[in-house]
Short mmCIF file of C-alpha atoms in Angstrom, two decimals:
data_model
loop_
_atom_site.label_atom_id
_atom_site.label_comp_id
_atom_site.label_asym_id
_atom_site.label_seq_id
_atom_site.Cartn_x
_atom_site.Cartn_y
_atom_site.Cartn_z
CA MET A 1 -13.90 -50.32 -36.85
CA ARG A 2 -15.97 -52.42 -34.43
CA TYR A 3 -13.31 -52.09 -31.76
CA ALA A 4 -13.15 -48.32 -32.29
CA ILE A 5 -16.92 -48.01 -31.90
CA ALA A 6 -16.84 -50.13 -28.76
CA LEU A 7 -14.07 -48.04 -27.23
CA GLY A 8 -15.98 -44.86 -28.06
CA ILE A 9 -19.09 -46.18 -26.32
CA LEU A 10 -17.08 -47.09 -23.24
CA ALA A 11 -15.24 -43.76 -23.17
CA ALA A 12 -18.41 -41.62 -23.27
CA PRO A 13 -19.64 -42.55 -19.76
CA LEU A 14 -16.10 -42.10 -18.39
CA ALA A 15 -15.91 -38.57 -19.81
CA ALA A 16 -19.25 -37.72 -18.25
CA GLN A 17 -18.19 -39.18 -14.90
CA ALA A 18 -15.03 -37.02 -14.96
CA GLN A 19 -17.26 -33.92 -14.63
CA THR A 20 -19.33 -35.21 -11.70
CA ALA A 21 -18.65 -36.18 -8.11
CA THR A 22 -20.78 -38.31 -5.81
CA GLY A 23 -19.35 -37.41 -2.42
CA PRO A 24 -18.15 -34.25 -0.63
CA VAL A 25 -15.22 -32.48 -2.31
CA SER A 26 -12.88 -30.02 -0.57
CA VAL A 27 -11.58 -27.02 -2.50
CA GLU A 28 -9.15 -24.30 -1.37
CA ILE A 29 -9.32 -20.91 -3.08
CA VAL A 30 -6.93 -17.94 -2.82
CA SER A 31 -9.04 -14.81 -3.21
CA ASN A 32 -8.21 -11.10 -3.29
CA GLY A 33 -10.65 -8.39 -2.27
CA GLN A 34 -10.31 -4.68 -2.92
CA VAL A 35 -12.16 -1.52 -1.89
CA GLN A 36 -11.53 2.15 -2.65
CA VAL A 37 -12.05 4.66 0.14
CA PRO A 38 -11.81 8.49 0.09
CA ALA A 39 -8.48 9.66 1.52
CA GLN A 40 -8.54 10.94 5.09
CA ARG A 41 -5.06 12.49 5.08
CA TYR A 42 -2.08 13.12 2.80
CA ARG A 43 1.54 12.27 3.59
CA LEU A 44 4.10 14.84 2.52
CA SER A 45 7.87 14.54 2.27
CA VAL A 46 9.89 17.72 2.80
CA THR A 47 13.64 18.08 2.28
CA LEU A 48 15.28 20.85 4.32
CA THR A 49 18.75 22.20 3.56
CA ALA A 50 20.90 24.79 5.34
CA LYS A 51 24.48 25.99 4.93
CA GLY A 52 27.15 27.08 7.41
CA LYS A 53 30.89 27.53 7.76
CA ASP A 54 31.11 24.08 9.37
CA GLU A 55 28.84 21.20 10.39
CA ALA A 56 27.95 22.82 13.69
CA ALA A 57 26.85 26.06 12.04
CA ALA A 58 24.95 24.31 9.26
CA GLY A 59 23.27 22.00 11.77
CA ALA A 60 22.23 24.91 13.97
CA THR A 61 20.68 26.77 11.03
CA LEU A 62 18.90 23.61 9.92
CA ALA A 63 17.50 23.01 13.41
CA ALA A 64 16.25 26.58 13.62
CA ASN A 65 14.57 26.36 10.21
CA LYS A 66 13.04 23.01 11.14
CA THR A 67 11.51 24.46 14.31
CA LYS A 68 10.08 27.44 12.43
CA LEU A 69 8.69 25.20 9.69
CA ILE A 70 6.99 22.83 12.14
CA GLN A 71 5.38 25.79 13.91
CA ALA A 72 4.27 27.37 10.62
CA LEU A 73 2.71 24.13 9.33
CA ALA A 74 1.01 23.45 12.66
CA GLY A 75 -0.84 26.74 12.17
CA LEU A 76 -2.17 25.24 8.92
CA ASN A 77 -3.21 22.03 10.72
CA VAL A 78 -0.36 20.11 9.06
CA ARG A 79 1.71 18.20 11.59
CA GLU A 80 4.67 15.86 11.69
CA ALA A 81 3.69 12.33 10.74
CA GLN A 82 3.32 9.99 13.67
CA GLY A 83 3.95 6.28 13.39
CA GLU A 84 0.93 4.11 14.01
CA VAL A 85 0.63 0.44 14.76
CA SER A 86 -0.85 -0.84 11.52
CA THR A 87 -3.57 -3.47 11.59
CA THR A 88 -2.74 -4.52 8.03
CA ASN A 89 0.21 -6.54 6.81
CA SER A 90 0.56 -4.48 3.67
CA LEU A 91 2.51 -1.79 1.90
CA MET A 92 0.12 0.84 3.27
CA GLY A 93 0.89 -0.44 6.74
CA LEU A 94 4.58 0.08 6.03
CA LEU A 95 3.95 3.63 4.82
CA MET A 96 2.00 4.37 7.98
CA SER A 97 4.99 3.34 10.07
CA PHE A 98 7.36 5.79 8.37
CA GLY A 99 6.29 8.59 10.69
CA SER A 100 7.82 6.77 13.67
CA MET A 101 11.28 6.81 12.10
CA LYS A 102 13.19 9.76 13.54
CA SER A 103 14.98 11.68 10.82
CA LYS A 104 18.61 12.73 11.22
CA PRO A 105 20.49 15.43 9.32
CA SER A 106 23.28 14.50 6.94
CA PHE A 107 26.22 16.74 6.08
CA THR A 108 28.28 17.40 2.99
CA LEU A 109 31.31 19.68 2.58
CA ASP A 110 31.23 22.09 -0.36
CA THR A 111 34.87 22.57 -1.37
CA PRO A 112 35.51 25.51 -3.75
CA GLU A 113 37.94 25.32 -6.64
CA GLU A 114 41.61 26.02 -5.90
CA ASP A 115 41.67 29.45 -7.56
CA SER A 116 38.39 30.55 -5.99
CA ASP A 117 38.10 33.11 -3.19
CA GLU A 118 35.11 31.29 -1.71
CA THR A 119 35.49 29.56 1.63
CA PRO A 120 34.44 25.94 2.23
CA GLN A 121 30.91 25.50 3.47
CA SER A 122 29.03 22.67 5.04
CA THR A 123 25.51 21.76 3.89
CA ALA A 124 23.06 20.07 6.26
CA THR A 125 20.13 18.13 4.84
CA GLU A 126 17.17 16.47 6.55
CA THR A 127 13.98 14.86 5.24
CA LEU A 128 10.78 15.31 7.23
CA THR A 129 7.34 13.77 6.80
CA PHE A 130 4.07 15.55 7.54
CA ASP A 131 0.38 14.66 7.38
CA ALA A 132 -2.08 17.13 5.88
CA PRO A 133 -5.83 16.70 6.51
CA THR A 134 -7.01 17.83 3.04
CA ARG A 135 -5.76 18.35 -0.50
CA ALA A 136 -6.19 22.10 -0.03
CA ALA A 137 -3.89 21.98 3.01
CA VAL A 138 -1.23 20.33 0.85
CA GLU A 139 -1.23 23.29 -1.51
CA SER A 140 -1.12 25.80 1.36
CA VAL A 141 2.19 24.50 2.75
CA ARG A 142 4.38 25.21 -0.29
CA ALA A 143 5.13 28.84 0.59
CA PRO A 144 6.22 28.29 4.23
CA ILE A 145 8.27 25.25 3.21
CA GLU A 146 10.22 27.24 0.62
CA ALA A 147 10.60 30.19 3.02
CA ASN A 148 12.43 27.90 5.48
CA GLY A 149 14.84 26.37 2.99
CA GLY A 150 12.73 23.35 2.16
CA LYS A 151 11.40 21.59 -0.92
CA LEU A 152 8.13 19.67 -1.08
CA ASP A 153 8.37 16.33 -2.86
CA ASP A 154 6.01 16.03 -5.82
CA ASP A 155 4.69 12.65 -4.66
CA VAL A 156 1.93 13.15 -2.09
CA ILE A 157 0.54 9.85 -0.76
CA PRO A 158 -3.16 9.64 0.17
CA LEU A 159 -3.72 7.64 3.36
CA LEU A 160 -6.48 6.71 5.78
CA THR A 161 -6.74 7.38 9.48
CA ASP A 162 -8.69 4.18 10.10
CA TYR A 163 -7.77 1.07 8.11
CA VAL A 164 -9.73 -1.43 10.20
CA GLY A 165 -13.15 -0.87 8.62
CA PRO A 166 -11.94 -0.74 4.98
CA THR A 167 -9.75 -3.82 5.51
CA ARG A 168 -12.76 -5.74 6.78
CA GLN A 169 -14.72 -4.61 3.72
CA ALA A 170 -11.90 -5.88 1.48
CA LYS A 171 -11.93 -9.23 3.31
CA ALA A 172 -15.69 -9.49 2.83
CA ALA A 173 -15.18 -8.82 -0.89
CA ALA A 174 -12.52 -11.55 -1.02
CA ILE A 175 -14.87 -14.06 0.63
CA LYS A 176 -17.69 -13.14 -1.77
CA LYS A 177 -15.38 -13.65 -4.75
CA ALA A 178 -14.20 -16.99 -3.36
CA GLN A 179 -17.83 -18.06 -2.88
CA GLY A 180 -18.48 -17.42 -6.56
CA GLU A 181 -15.49 -19.53 -7.55
CA ALA A 182 -16.61 -22.36 -5.23
CA ASP A 183 -20.10 -22.31 -6.74
CA ALA A 184 -18.51 -22.61 -10.19
CA TYR A 185 -16.51 -25.64 -9.03
CA ALA A 186 -19.67 -27.19 -7.60
CA ALA A 187 -21.58 -26.70 -10.86
CA THR A 188 -18.74 -28.26 -12.85
CA LEU A 189 -18.69 -31.31 -10.57
CA GLY A 190 -22.46 -31.74 -10.55
CA LEU A 191 -22.75 -30.66 -6.91
CA ARG A 192 -25.08 -28.06 -5.45
CA LYS A 193 -23.86 -26.90 -2.04
CA SER A 194 -20.65 -25.05 -1.15
CA ALA A 195 -20.08 -24.47 2.56
CA ILE A 196 -17.12 -22.52 3.97
CA THR A 197 -15.07 -24.67 6.33
CA LYS A 198 -12.04 -22.43 6.92
CA VAL A 199 -10.77 -18.90 6.28
CA SER A 200 -7.07 -18.10 6.67
CA GLU A 201 -5.09 -14.86 6.35
CA LYS A 202 -1.80 -16.74 6.00
CA GLN A 203 -0.31 -16.30 2.58
CA ASP A 204 2.09 -18.46 0.62
CA PRO A 205 5.06 -16.49 -0.80
CA THR A 206 3.65 -16.34 -4.33
CA ALA A 207 0.21 -15.07 -3.30
CA GLY A 208 1.76 -12.56 -0.91
CA ALA A 209 4.10 -11.25 -3.60
CA LEU A 210 1.23 -10.85 -6.07
CA ALA A 211 -0.83 -8.97 -3.50
CA LEU A 212 2.11 -6.64 -2.76
CA ILE A 213 2.67 -5.97 -6.46
CA GLY A 214 -1.00 -5.09 -6.85
CA GLU A 215 -0.77 -2.67 -3.96
CA VAL A 216 2.38 -1.01 -5.36
CA VAL A 217 0.66 -0.58 -8.73
CA SER A 218 -2.39 0.99 -7.06
CA ILE A 219 -0.12 3.60 -5.42
CA VAL A 220 2.27 4.51 -8.24
CA ALA A 221 0.02 4.04 -11.29
CA PRO A 222 -1.28 7.25 -12.92
CA LYS A 223 -4.60 8.24 -11.38
CA LYS A 224 -7.73 9.19 -13.28
CA ASP A 225 -9.47 12.47 -12.46
CA GLY A 226 -10.65 12.29 -8.87
CA ALA A 227 -8.89 8.98 -8.18
CA ALA A 228 -5.86 10.73 -6.66
CA ASP A 229 -7.90 11.37 -3.53
CA THR A 230 -8.84 7.74 -2.93
CA VAL A 231 -7.02 4.94 -1.13
CA THR A 232 -7.13 1.36 -2.41
CA VAL A 233 -7.25 -1.23 0.38
CA ASN A 234 -6.49 -4.84 -0.50
CA ALA A 235 -7.01 -8.09 1.40
CA SER A 236 -5.95 -11.58 0.38
CA LEU A 237 -7.47 -14.68 2.00
CA VAL A 238 -7.37 -18.44 1.63
CA VAL A 239 -10.93 -19.81 1.83
CA GLU A 240 -11.68 -23.52 2.08
CA PHE A 241 -15.04 -24.98 1.00
CA GLN A 242 -16.74 -28.34 1.14
CA LEU A 243 -18.80 -29.10 -1.94
CA SER A 244 -21.64 -31.58 -1.64
CA ARG A 245 -25.06 -32.56 -2.96
#
């Protein structure tokens, strides 16, 4: 019993010391920041199809319909998506680059049954991407798309024209969150000051994968009323602090 009491008395100061630090302590925190911004444009995917007696005929009809559709949508201020150089290493950045990928038609041969009087036909198919400036413009394009042998994909992706400002806001949010975590570390260790010594945008594979998953979820998850017209911008940083008295 005496030995147990003695050990307990000795252990108490050690337990208290485990929660305090006398000198500077470095801590590295992975922090994610997020902001929601009203959409500035909407990316549409349109599938065009045309038929002909052979590939040449089907391709010619498709090309003619494509030209008419582009002209009709331009009159509604909806234009072919252009690829931009993204300033963000993110899924949104990848989506922004899709407009630079030139689409090419594909062909299939429709072969009738042996006892049918129908002649073989070739079907040409091409997928185009457009950017509409408003949600109302998205709804206005359905009629001309269908009139030119096209089908509008149900998934319309809200995007921004300028990602630089929102990305900086997301980074600022990440730093603020990291600062809160550093202050919590300092309080736990009996320290008072937490000074930032380094900020890095380099991500380890795990943190990068988690950030990408979060961005995918923000795009494909069901939206609440009004949220379908907002864009979620994420930023993930590694922030290093020095904790001291």
